[in-house]
mmCIF file of C-alpha atoms and ligand atoms in Angstrom:
data_model
loop_
_atom_site.group_PDB
_atom_site.id
_atom_site.type_symbol
_atom_site.label_atom_id
_atom_site.label_comp_id
_atom_site.label_asym_id
_atom_site.label_seq_id
_atom_site.Cartn_x
_atom_site.Cartn_y
_atom_site.Cartn_z
ATOM 1 C CA MET A 1 -13.762 24.230 63.533
ATOM 2 C CA THR A 2 -11.317 21.191 64.814
ATOM 3 C CA LYS A 3 -9.576 19.778 62.573
ATOM 4 C CA ALA A 4 -6.989 16.334 61.983
ATOM 5 C CA ILE A 5 -4.423 16.626 59.719
ATOM 6 C CA LEU A 6 -1.596 14.130 58.518
ATOM 7 C CA ILE A 7 1.104 15.191 57.846
ATOM 8 C CA THR A 8 3.914 13.117 55.548
ATOM 9 C CA GLY A 9 7.386 14.156 56.549
ATOM 10 C CA ALA A 10 6.656 16.273 59.889
ATOM 11 C CA SER A 11 9.676 14.452 61.978
ATOM 12 C CA ARG A 12 12.002 17.571 60.669
ATOM 13 C CA GLY A 13 12.193 21.230 59.278
ATOM 14 C CA ILE A 14 8.798 22.419 57.474
ATOM 15 C CA GLY A 15 6.248 19.651 58.531
ATOM 16 C CA ARG A 16 7.688 20.330 61.599
ATOM 17 C CA ALA A 17 6.960 23.162 62.041
ATOM 18 C CA THR A 18 3.154 23.276 60.369
ATOM 19 C CA ALA A 19 2.820 20.570 62.726
ATOM 20 C CA ILE A 20 3.229 22.791 65.401
ATOM 21 C CA GLY A 21 1.072 25.883 64.195
ATOM 22 C CA ALA A 22 -1.425 23.051 63.865
ATOM 23 C CA ALA A 23 -1.503 22.045 67.500
ATOM 24 C CA ARG A 24 -1.228 26.100 68.268
ATOM 25 C CA ARG A 25 -4.682 26.221 66.197
ATOM 26 C CA GLY A 26 -6.226 23.287 68.574
ATOM 27 C CA TRP A 27 -5.935 20.463 65.802
ATOM 28 C CA SER A 28 -5.315 16.953 66.411
ATOM 29 C CA VAL A 29 -1.941 16.025 63.693
ATOM 30 C CA ALA A 30 -0.353 12.947 62.770
ATOM 31 C CA VAL A 31 3.490 13.069 62.389
ATOM 32 C CA ASN A 32 4.640 10.640 59.822
ATOM 33 C CA TYR A 33 8.493 10.820 59.561
ATOM 34 C CA GLN A 34 10.304 7.710 57.690
ATOM 35 C CA GLY A 35 13.501 6.968 59.882
ATOM 36 C CA ASP A 36 14.057 9.696 62.497
ATOM 37 C CA ALA A 37 11.665 8.488 65.629
ATOM 38 C CA ALA A 38 13.426 10.687 68.440
ATOM 39 C CA ALA A 39 12.719 14.062 66.166
ATOM 40 C CA ALA A 40 9.880 12.809 65.315
ATOM 41 C CA GLU A 41 8.617 12.125 69.048
ATOM 42 C CA ASP A 42 9.886 15.501 70.204
ATOM 43 C CA THR A 43 7.576 16.969 66.927
ATOM 44 C CA VAL A 44 4.451 15.183 68.964
ATOM 45 C CA ALA A 45 6.131 16.638 72.055
ATOM 46 C CA ALA A 46 6.355 19.904 71.298
ATOM 47 C CA CYS A 47 2.567 19.776 69.520
ATOM 48 C CA GLU A 48 1.176 17.654 73.053
ATOM 49 C CA ALA A 49 2.233 20.834 74.805
ATOM 50 C CA GLU A 50 -0.319 22.997 72.911
ATOM 51 C CA GLY A 51 -2.778 20.819 74.462
ATOM 52 C CA VAL A 52 -3.831 18.511 71.301
ATOM 53 C CA LEU A 53 -3.955 15.042 70.684
ATOM 54 C CA ALA A 54 -0.608 14.265 68.106
ATOM 55 C CA ILE A 55 1.057 10.830 67.775
ATOM 56 C CA ALA A 56 4.307 9.595 65.131
ATOM 57 C CA ILE A 57 3.742 7.246 62.459
ATOM 58 C CA ARG A 58 6.789 5.470 60.493
ATOM 59 C CA ALA A 59 5.975 5.428 57.079
ATOM 60 C CA ASP A 60 7.917 5.407 53.674
ATOM 61 C CA VAL A 61 5.363 7.284 51.559
ATOM 62 C CA SER A 62 7.245 5.624 47.736
ATOM 63 C CA ARG A 63 5.606 2.040 50.076
ATOM 64 C CA GLU A 64 2.184 1.425 48.717
ATOM 65 C CA ASP A 65 1.684 -0.811 51.652
ATOM 66 C CA GLU A 66 3.046 1.402 54.334
ATOM 67 C CA VAL A 67 1.022 4.449 52.827
ATOM 68 C CA LEU A 68 -2.225 2.307 53.625
ATOM 69 C CA ALA A 69 -0.922 1.592 56.938
ATOM 70 C CA LEU A 70 -0.005 5.533 57.502
ATOM 71 C CA PHE A 71 -3.757 6.270 56.847
ATOM 72 C CA ASP A 72 -5.605 3.451 58.738
ATOM 73 C CA GLN A 73 -3.142 4.429 61.711
ATOM 74 C CA ALA A 74 -4.133 8.266 61.686
ATOM 75 C CA GLU A 75 -7.604 7.736 61.325
ATOM 76 C CA GLY A 76 -7.706 4.921 63.568
ATOM 77 C CA ARG A 77 -6.265 7.489 66.468
ATOM 78 C CA LEU A 78 -7.583 10.182 65.228
ATOM 79 C CA GLY A 79 -10.538 9.674 63.768
ATOM 80 C CA SER A 80 -12.190 11.514 60.281
ATOM 81 C CA LEU A 81 -8.563 13.282 58.536
ATOM 82 C CA ASN A 82 -10.080 16.836 57.581
ATOM 83 C CA GLY A 83 -6.970 17.945 55.943
ATOM 84 C CA VAL A 84 -3.689 16.375 54.937
ATOM 85 C CA VAL A 85 -0.148 17.928 53.867
ATOM 86 C CA LEU A 86 2.158 16.052 51.666
ATOM 87 C CA ASN A 87 5.481 17.552 52.433
ATOM 88 C CA ALA A 88 8.124 14.409 52.639
ATOM 89 C CA GLY A 89 10.530 14.251 50.256
ATOM 90 C CA VAL A 90 14.145 14.371 49.519
ATOM 91 C CA VAL A 91 16.951 15.849 47.482
ATOM 92 C CA ALA A 92 19.926 13.989 46.203
ATOM 93 C CA PRO A 93 23.540 15.129 46.289
ATOM 94 C CA ALA A 94 24.013 17.797 43.809
ATOM 95 C CA ALA A 95 25.426 16.773 40.130
ATOM 96 C CA ALA A 96 24.591 17.920 36.224
ATOM 97 C CA LEU A 97 22.169 15.204 34.788
ATOM 98 C CA ALA A 98 24.764 13.041 32.533
ATOM 99 C CA ASP A 99 26.477 11.874 36.047
ATOM 100 C CA TYR A 100 22.816 11.047 37.713
ATOM 101 C CA THR A 101 22.368 7.070 38.321
ATOM 102 C CA LEU A 102 18.706 4.842 37.727
ATOM 103 C CA GLU A 103 18.909 4.680 41.495
ATOM 104 C CA ARG A 104 19.226 7.606 42.803
ATOM 105 C CA MET A 105 16.186 8.890 40.255
ATOM 106 C CA GLN A 106 14.145 5.712 41.385
ATOM 107 C CA ARG A 107 14.785 7.099 44.579
ATOM 108 C CA VAL A 108 13.911 11.312 43.774
ATOM 109 C CA PHE A 109 10.616 10.134 42.016
ATOM 110 C CA GLY A 110 9.755 7.841 44.120
ATOM 111 C CA ILE A 111 9.550 9.480 46.862
ATOM 112 C CA ASN A 112 8.522 13.199 46.430
ATOM 113 C CA THR A 113 6.324 12.120 43.289
ATOM 114 C CA LEU A 114 5.277 8.464 43.750
ATOM 115 C CA GLY A 115 4.741 9.658 47.426
ATOM 116 C CA ALA A 116 2.814 11.814 46.841
ATOM 117 C CA PHE A 117 0.659 10.112 44.583
ATOM 118 C CA LEU A 118 0.230 7.528 47.023
ATOM 119 C CA CYS A 119 -1.218 9.715 49.670
ATOM 120 C CA ALA A 120 -2.766 12.115 47.168
ATOM 121 C CA ARG A 121 -4.713 9.001 46.510
ATOM 122 C CA GLU A 122 -5.952 7.969 49.813
ATOM 123 C CA ALA A 123 -6.483 11.114 50.533
ATOM 124 C CA ALA A 124 -8.778 11.317 47.577
ATOM 125 C CA ARG A 125 -10.538 7.798 49.515
ATOM 126 C CA ARG A 126 -11.218 9.255 52.527
ATOM 127 C CA LEU A 127 -11.572 12.823 53.074
ATOM 128 C CA LYS A 128 -15.139 13.837 52.897
ATOM 129 C CA ALA A 129 -16.339 17.444 52.013
ATOM 130 C CA GLY A 130 -15.023 20.614 53.311
ATOM 131 C CA GLY A 131 -11.499 18.307 53.395
ATOM 132 C CA ALA A 132 -8.292 19.581 51.825
ATOM 133 C CA ILE A 133 -5.096 18.628 50.905
ATOM 134 C CA VAL A 134 -1.708 21.243 50.620
ATOM 135 C CA ALA A 135 1.109 19.440 48.754
ATOM 136 C CA VAL A 136 4.758 21.122 49.280
ATOM 137 C CA SER A 137 5.907 21.795 45.936
ATOM 138 C CA SER A 138 9.390 24.222 45.277
ATOM 139 C CA SER A 139 10.128 27.272 43.739
ATOM 140 C CA ALA A 140 12.513 24.990 41.572
ATOM 141 C CA VAL A 141 9.917 23.878 39.402
ATOM 142 C CA ARG A 142 10.359 27.612 37.717
ATOM 143 C CA ILE A 143 13.811 27.068 38.115
ATOM 144 C CA GLY A 144 15.102 23.512 36.746
ATOM 145 C CA SER A 145 18.299 23.223 39.472
ATOM 146 C CA PRO A 146 20.691 23.013 36.336
ATOM 147 C CA ASN A 147 23.600 21.222 37.896
ATOM 148 C CA GLU A 148 22.158 20.528 40.736
ATOM 149 C CA TYR A 149 19.200 18.504 41.117
ATOM 150 C CA ILE A 150 16.822 18.130 37.811
ATOM 151 C CA ASP A 151 15.395 15.378 38.993
ATOM 152 C CA TYR A 152 13.981 17.249 42.110
ATOM 153 C CA ALA A 153 12.644 19.841 40.053
ATOM 154 C CA ALA A 154 10.923 17.802 37.643
ATOM 155 C CA SER A 155 9.264 15.986 40.844
ATOM 156 C CA LYS A 156 7.856 18.488 42.010
ATOM 157 C CA ALA A 157 6.796 19.870 38.464
ATOM 158 C CA ALA A 158 4.523 16.513 38.430
ATOM 159 C CA VAL A 159 3.417 17.434 42.237
ATOM 160 C CA ASP A 160 2.209 21.008 40.869
ATOM 161 C CA CYS A 161 0.640 19.041 37.844
ATOM 162 C CA LEU A 162 -1.084 16.752 40.890
ATOM 163 C CA VAL A 163 -2.544 19.603 42.582
ATOM 164 C CA LEU A 164 -4.323 21.083 39.443
ATOM 165 C CA GLY A 165 -5.716 18.295 37.856
ATOM 166 C CA LEU A 166 -6.956 16.721 41.553
ATOM 167 C CA SER A 167 -8.392 19.925 42.589
ATOM 168 C CA LYS A 168 -10.759 19.912 39.207
ATOM 169 C CA GLU A 169 -11.886 16.303 40.207
ATOM 170 C CA LEU A 170 -12.381 16.679 44.148
ATOM 171 C CA ALA A 171 -13.727 20.407 43.508
ATOM 172 C CA PRO A 172 -17.567 18.619 43.145
ATOM 173 C CA ARG A 173 -17.326 16.696 46.618
ATOM 174 C CA ASN A 174 -15.978 20.351 48.359
ATOM 175 C CA ILE A 175 -12.518 19.043 48.940
ATOM 176 C CA ARG A 176 -9.911 21.841 48.035
ATOM 177 C CA VAL A 177 -6.431 20.402 46.414
ATOM 178 C CA ASN A 178 -3.357 23.211 46.639
ATOM 179 C CA ALA A 179 0.431 23.729 46.649
ATOM 180 C CA VAL A 180 2.601 25.543 48.773
ATOM 181 C CA ARG A 181 6.250 26.200 46.862
ATOM 182 C CA PRO A 182 8.599 27.291 48.831
ATOM 183 C CA GLY A 183 11.622 28.781 48.060
ATOM 184 C CA LEU A 184 15.798 27.980 49.568
ATOM 185 C CA VAL A 185 14.284 27.249 53.755
ATOM 186 C CA GLU A 186 16.979 26.808 56.397
ATOM 187 C CA THR A 187 16.658 22.569 56.585
ATOM 188 C CA ASP A 188 18.406 19.517 57.131
ATOM 189 C CA ILE A 189 17.283 18.726 53.501
ATOM 190 C CA HIS A 190 20.479 20.262 51.953
ATOM 191 C CA ALA A 191 22.815 19.029 54.485
ATOM 192 C CA SER A 192 20.975 15.479 53.532
ATOM 193 C CA GLY A 193 21.928 16.035 49.978
ATOM 194 C CA GLY A 194 25.381 16.796 50.285
ATOM 195 C CA ARG A 195 25.350 20.827 51.229
ATOM 196 C CA PRO A 196 25.590 22.018 54.276
ATOM 197 C CA ASP A 197 26.962 25.594 53.349
ATOM 198 C CA ARG A 198 23.760 25.791 50.543
ATOM 199 C CA VAL A 199 22.057 28.009 52.413
ATOM 200 C CA ALA A 200 24.334 30.497 52.901
ATOM 201 C CA ALA A 201 26.396 30.657 49.514
ATOM 202 C CA MET A 202 22.571 31.048 47.830
ATOM 203 C CA SER A 203 20.999 33.381 50.469
ATOM 204 C CA SER A 204 22.509 36.374 48.377
ATOM 205 C CA LEU A 205 20.967 35.189 45.081
ATOM 206 C CA ILE A 206 17.374 35.678 46.359
ATOM 207 C CA PRO A 207 15.682 39.280 45.825
ATOM 208 C CA MET A 208 15.244 39.748 49.836
ATOM 209 C CA GLY A 209 18.444 38.549 50.308
ATOM 210 C CA ARG A 210 18.112 34.992 52.641
ATOM 211 C CA ALA A 211 16.766 32.095 52.965
ATOM 212 C CA GLY A 212 13.493 31.538 54.528
ATOM 213 C CA LEU A 213 13.003 29.823 58.061
ATOM 214 C CA PRO A 214 10.548 26.783 58.611
ATOM 215 C CA GLY A 215 7.955 29.017 60.325
ATOM 216 C CA GLU A 216 7.746 31.065 57.434
ATOM 217 C CA ILE A 217 6.345 28.801 55.183
ATOM 218 C CA ALA A 218 3.449 26.684 57.925
ATOM 219 C CA PRO A 219 1.276 29.511 57.879
ATOM 220 C CA ALA A 220 0.984 29.305 54.023
ATOM 221 C CA ILE A 221 -0.212 24.942 54.693
ATOM 222 C CA LEU A 222 -1.864 26.112 57.395
ATOM 223 C CA TRP A 223 -4.020 29.185 55.786
ATOM 224 C CA LEU A 224 -4.475 26.658 52.891
ATOM 225 C CA LEU A 225 -6.057 23.917 55.317
ATOM 226 C CA SER A 226 -8.417 25.764 56.964
ATOM 227 C CA ASP A 227 -11.919 27.078 56.280
ATOM 228 C CA GLU A 228 -10.511 30.579 55.903
ATOM 229 C CA ALA A 229 -9.086 29.483 52.396
ATOM 230 C CA SER A 230 -12.849 27.996 50.800
ATOM 231 C CA TYR A 231 -12.886 29.153 48.035
ATOM 232 C CA THR A 232 -8.840 28.675 46.817
ATOM 233 C CA THR A 233 -7.921 25.216 45.224
ATOM 234 C CA GLY A 234 -6.227 24.377 42.390
ATOM 235 C CA ALA A 235 -3.381 27.297 43.930
ATOM 236 C CA LEU A 236 0.175 26.596 43.299
ATOM 237 C CA LEU A 237 1.690 29.697 46.033
ATOM 238 C CA ASP A 238 5.184 30.551 45.938
ATOM 239 C CA VAL A 239 6.566 31.433 49.773
ATOM 240 C CA SER A 240 10.267 32.424 48.285
ATOM 241 C CA GLY A 241 11.187 35.829 49.052
ATOM 242 C CA ALA A 242 10.643 36.618 45.340
ATOM 243 C CA ARG A 243 13.110 34.053 44.467
HETATM 244 P P1 NAP B 301 13.684 18.030 55.785
HETATM 245 O O1 NAP B 301 14.184 19.297 56.859
HETATM 246 O O2 NAP B 301 14.994 17.262 55.328
HETATM 247 O O3 NAP B 301 12.918 17.170 56.455
HETATM 248 C C1 NAP B 301 12.175 15.634 55.619
HETATM 249 C C2 NAP B 301 11.219 15.406 56.004
HETATM 250 O O4 NAP B 301 11.209 14.309 55.713
HETATM 251 C C3 NAP B 301 11.530 14.633 57.701
HETATM 252 O O5 NAP B 301 10.464 14.388 58.677
HETATM 253 C C4 NAP B 301 12.254 12.901 57.062
HETATM 254 O O6 NAP B 301 12.044 11.801 57.536
HETATM 255 C C5 NAP B 301 10.558 13.037 55.757
HETATM 256 N N1 NAP B 301 10.684 12.220 54.913
HETATM 257 C C6 NAP B 301 12.203 12.184 54.149
HETATM 258 N N2 NAP B 301 11.790 10.863 53.428
HETATM 259 C C7 NAP B 301 10.672 9.842 53.339
HETATM 260 C C8 NAP B 301 10.053 9.396 53.190
HETATM 261 N N3 NAP B 301 10.862 8.203 52.348
HETATM 262 N N4 NAP B 301 8.677 8.480 53.612
HETATM 263 C C9 NAP B 301 8.380 9.697 54.443
HETATM 264 N N5 NAP B 301 9.048 10.396 55.447
HETATM 265 C C10 NAP B 301 10.257 11.258 54.642
HETATM 266 O O7 NAP B 301 13.153 18.597 54.673
HETATM 267 P P2 NAP B 301 12.280 20.045 54.425
HETATM 268 O O8 NAP B 301 13.427 21.058 54.198
HETATM 269 O O9 NAP B 301 11.566 20.265 55.779
HETATM 270 O O10 NAP B 301 11.272 19.491 52.953
HETATM 271 C C11 NAP B 301 9.416 19.212 53.379
HETATM 272 C C12 NAP B 301 9.265 19.693 52.086
HETATM 273 O O11 NAP B 301 9.673 21.422 51.654
HETATM 274 C C13 NAP B 301 9.921 18.962 51.169
HETATM 275 O O12 NAP B 301 9.013 18.183 50.216
HETATM 276 C C14 NAP B 301 11.079 19.175 50.281
HETATM 277 O O13 NAP B 301 11.126 19.087 48.930
HETATM 278 C C15 NAP B 301 10.013 20.721 50.412
HETATM 279 N N6 NAP B 301 10.941 22.421 49.945
HETATM 280 C C16 NAP B 301 11.517 22.470 50.996
HETATM 281 C C17 NAP B 301 12.778 24.124 50.488
HETATM 282 C C18 NAP B 301 13.751 23.960 51.139
HETATM 283 O O14 NAP B 301 14.586 24.847 50.608
HETATM 284 N N7 NAP B 301 14.148 23.434 52.660
HETATM 285 C C19 NAP B 301 12.326 24.292 49.054
HETATM 286 C C20 NAP B 301 11.641 24.096 48.198
HETATM 287 C C21 NAP B 301 10.770 23.101 49.030
HETATM 288 P P3 NAP B 301 13.352 11.718 59.190
HETATM 289 O O15 NAP B 301 13.195 12.484 60.159
HETATM 290 O O16 NAP B 301 12.408 10.327 59.273
HETATM 291 O O17 NAP B 301 14.362 11.559 57.862
#
């Protein structure tokens, strides 16, 4: 079935791969981004090359007014949404918790947790029966990320809890809610957290001996959005090379 999907943080990385994968399935895509308009337009062009309708929408997911406008614009251009991917996320520079500033913690929880909650709330208000929400959590939830970013790990643990609770709330309306929990994935997020060498430094710690690629995470998200996953809800799916 043709679907209309909104993906937060879809200009780069896992969100971009998910947007392009959705377009390959013939789904129309709203590509949300926060600051990198050129990257968002590049993702849109890659989706359009698959022959579908794709649009870029700037919005900071941690701001309620911008989230409301994001959903209004997506529905205005694509029609009723069938799926929402809560993907936008950030890390902060690696540090021990004793050195965290208030501003750092507010940013991490504001984007990763509050942003996911605001977008999940709008999805809960707007999706119809048969709709699906997929949150992008992290294997950091199982590890805790000591001396790197416990705040990040905890912000994603809250997302897992959001999925567990909301899946039960929305099941009677036949709206499914799941999470994908990637392990270490080769994207810009590590450099943005001040660790461009993080993937190379940590790959040997992963049982599969390497980091994943965005294109290896996207299929799990797309399957959970698809009708093939019609009885899967409340699931936390690790895609982490056994990390
Ligand atoms: P990425 O390459 O750094 O891309 C992040 C995306 O989020 C970009 O599109 C960015 O937009 C957007 N974004 C950032 N802040 C935003 C905000 N306030 N509002 C809206 N969009 C915002 O990251 P990634 O590695 O693909 O990560 C995607 C998700 O996977 C995140 O939730 C991350 O926590 C999770 N994850 C990643 C890994 C990994 O190793 N990479 C592992 C586990 C989980 P701009 O382009 O405009 O900046």
